[in-house]
Amino acid sequence: MKIVQKWREYAGPKDERLEAENAKIYEFGFILLSFGMLALLAYEIIAQQVAWVHNGANDAFHLFASPVDAAMYAWLFIVMLICAVLQT
């Protein structure tokens, strides 16, 4: 905590105008990240389906390697979708 106190003494008081401008920049960056992650996840699923059909589609389609993988991607998709909806 002493490092934080030293930094606050060094940096001085916060400028609310600069804080507001930085918040806008971070918000725009997170919007880009959210929609980019959604697009990348959708593209990955589509690309895996196309590769499965191109390889002959003999066996069952396995979208993810393991159930943990599936849960991780499902959670990522839900969270990014909620963030994208809330941002619009």
PDB file of N, CA, C and O in Angstrom, residues 44-53 57-64:
ATOM      1  N   GLU A  44     -14.822 -19.196 -35.991  1.00  0.00           N
ATOM      2  CA  GLU A  44     -14.171 -20.454 -35.647  1.00  0.00           C
ATOM      3  C   GLU A  44     -15.154 -21.623 -35.740  1.00  0.00           C
ATOM      4  O   GLU A  44     -14.824 -22.686 -36.274  1.00  0.00           O
ATOM      5  N   ILE A  45     -16.370 -21.418 -35.242  1.00  0.00           N
ATOM      6  CA  ILE A  45     -17.379 -22.479 -35.307  1.00  0.00           C
ATOM      7  C   ILE A  45     -17.743 -22.790 -36.762  1.00  0.00           C
ATOM      8  O   ILE A  45     -17.833 -23.951 -37.161  1.00  0.00           O
ATOM      9  N   ILE A  46     -17.924 -21.762 -37.566  1.00  0.00           N
ATOM     10  CA  ILE A  46     -18.260 -21.960 -38.981  1.00  0.00           C
ATOM     11  C   ILE A  46     -17.120 -22.663 -39.714  1.00  0.00           C
ATOM     12  O   ILE A  46     -17.339 -23.580 -40.510  1.00  0.00           O
ATOM     13  N   ALA A  47     -15.878 -22.253 -39.450  1.00  0.00           N
ATOM     14  CA  ALA A  47     -14.730 -22.861 -40.112  1.00  0.00           C
ATOM     15  C   ALA A  47     -14.586 -24.341 -39.737  1.00  0.00           C
ATOM     16  O   ALA A  47     -14.256 -25.170 -40.596  1.00  0.00           O
ATOM     17  N   GLN A  48     -14.859 -24.687 -38.478  1.00  0.00           N
ATOM     18  CA  GLN A  48     -14.787 -26.093 -38.078  1.00  0.00           C
ATOM     19  C   GLN A  48     -15.869 -26.921 -38.768  1.00  0.00           C
ATOM     20  O   GLN A  48     -15.629 -28.059 -39.170  1.00  0.00           O
ATOM     21  N   GLN A  49     -17.043 -26.351 -38.949  1.00  0.00           N
ATOM     22  CA  GLN A  49     -18.115 -27.073 -39.639  1.00  0.00           C
ATOM     23  C   GLN A  49     -17.775 -27.281 -41.118  1.00  0.00           C
ATOM     24  O   GLN A  49     -18.015 -28.354 -41.675  1.00  0.00           O
ATOM     25  N   VAL A  50     -17.203 -26.258 -41.755  1.00  0.00           N
ATOM     26  CA  VAL A  50     -16.822 -26.372 -43.161  1.00  0.00           C
ATOM     27  C   VAL A  50     -15.726 -27.424 -43.320  1.00  0.00           C
ATOM     28  O   VAL A  50     -15.756 -28.238 -44.251  1.00  0.00           O
ATOM     29  N   ALA A  51     -14.753 -27.430 -42.407  1.00  0.00           N
ATOM     30  CA  ALA A  51     -13.686 -28.433 -42.478  1.00  0.00           C
ATOM     31  C   ALA A  51     -14.243 -29.835 -42.286  1.00  0.00           C
ATOM     32  O   ALA A  51     -13.805 -30.785 -42.948  1.00  0.00           O
ATOM     33  N   TRP A  52     -15.223 -29.992 -41.416  1.00  0.00           N
ATOM     34  CA  TRP A  52     -15.833 -31.296 -41.177  1.00  0.00           C
ATOM     35  C   TRP A  52     -16.554 -31.787 -42.437  1.00  0.00           C
ATOM     36  O   TRP A  52     -16.422 -32.940 -42.823  1.00  0.00           O
ATOM     37  N   VAL A  53     -17.303 -30.901 -43.095  1.00  0.00           N
ATOM     38  CA  VAL A  53     -18.015 -31.286 -44.317  1.00  0.00           C
ATOM     39  C   VAL A  53     -17.019 -31.563 -45.438  1.00  0.00           C
ATOM     40  O   VAL A  53     -17.179 -32.514 -46.207  1.00  0.00           O
ATOM     41  N   ALA A  57     -17.355 -35.821 -43.828  1.00  0.00           N
ATOM     42  CA  ALA A  57     -18.417 -35.920 -42.826  1.00  0.00           C
ATOM     43  C   ALA A  57     -18.790 -37.364 -42.527  1.00  0.00           C
ATOM     44  O   ALA A  57     -19.958 -37.707 -42.404  1.00  0.00           O
ATOM     45  N   ASN A  58     -17.781 -38.229 -42.429  1.00  0.00           N
ATOM     46  CA  ASN A  58     -18.051 -39.640 -42.160  1.00  0.00           C
ATOM     47  C   ASN A  58     -18.416 -39.890 -40.705  1.00  0.00           C
ATOM     48  O   ASN A  58     -19.321 -40.646 -40.404  1.00  0.00           O
ATOM     49  N   ASP A  59     -17.693 -39.294 -39.799  1.00  0.00           N
ATOM     50  CA  ASP A  59     -17.978 -39.518 -38.380  1.00  0.00           C
ATOM     51  C   ASP A  59     -18.779 -38.345 -37.828  1.00  0.00           C
ATOM     52  O   ASP A  59     -19.048 -37.378 -38.516  1.00  0.00           O
ATOM     53  N   ALA A  60     -19.136 -38.436 -36.569  1.00  0.00           N
ATOM     54  CA  ALA A  60     -19.946 -37.392 -35.933  1.00  0.00           C
ATOM     55  C   ALA A  60     -19.156 -36.093 -35.826  1.00  0.00           C
ATOM     56  O   ALA A  60     -17.934 -36.099 -35.666  1.00  0.00           O
ATOM     57  N   PHE A  61     -19.867 -34.995 -35.902  1.00  0.00           N
ATOM     58  CA  PHE A  61     -19.232 -33.675 -35.812  1.00  0.00           C
ATOM     59  C   PHE A  61     -18.905 -33.358 -34.354  1.00  0.00           C
ATOM     60  O   PHE A  61     -19.782 -33.394 -33.494  1.00  0.00           O
ATOM     61  N   HIS A  62     -17.639 -33.092 -34.078  1.00  0.00           N
ATOM     62  CA  HIS A  62     -17.194 -32.709 -32.743  1.00  0.00           C
ATOM     63  C   HIS A  62     -16.693 -31.271 -32.814  1.00  0.00           C
ATOM     64  O   HIS A  62     -15.633 -31.004 -33.368  1.00  0.00           O
ATOM     65  N   LEU A  63     -17.476 -30.367 -32.244  1.00  0.00           N
ATOM     66  CA  LEU A  63     -17.127 -28.956 -32.315  1.00  0.00           C
ATOM     67  C   LEU A  63     -15.962 -28.619 -31.406  1.00  0.00           C
ATOM     68  O   LEU A  63     -15.079 -27.862 -31.770  1.00  0.00           O
ATOM     69  N   PHE A  64     -15.929 -29.208 -30.213  1.00  0.00           N
ATOM     70  CA  PHE A  64     -14.882 -28.902 -29.248  1.00  0.00           C
ATOM     71  C   PHE A  64     -14.170 -30.176 -28.834  1.00  0.00           C
ATOM     72  O   PHE A  64     -14.725 -31.274 -28.908  1.00  0.00           O
TER      73      PHE A  64
END
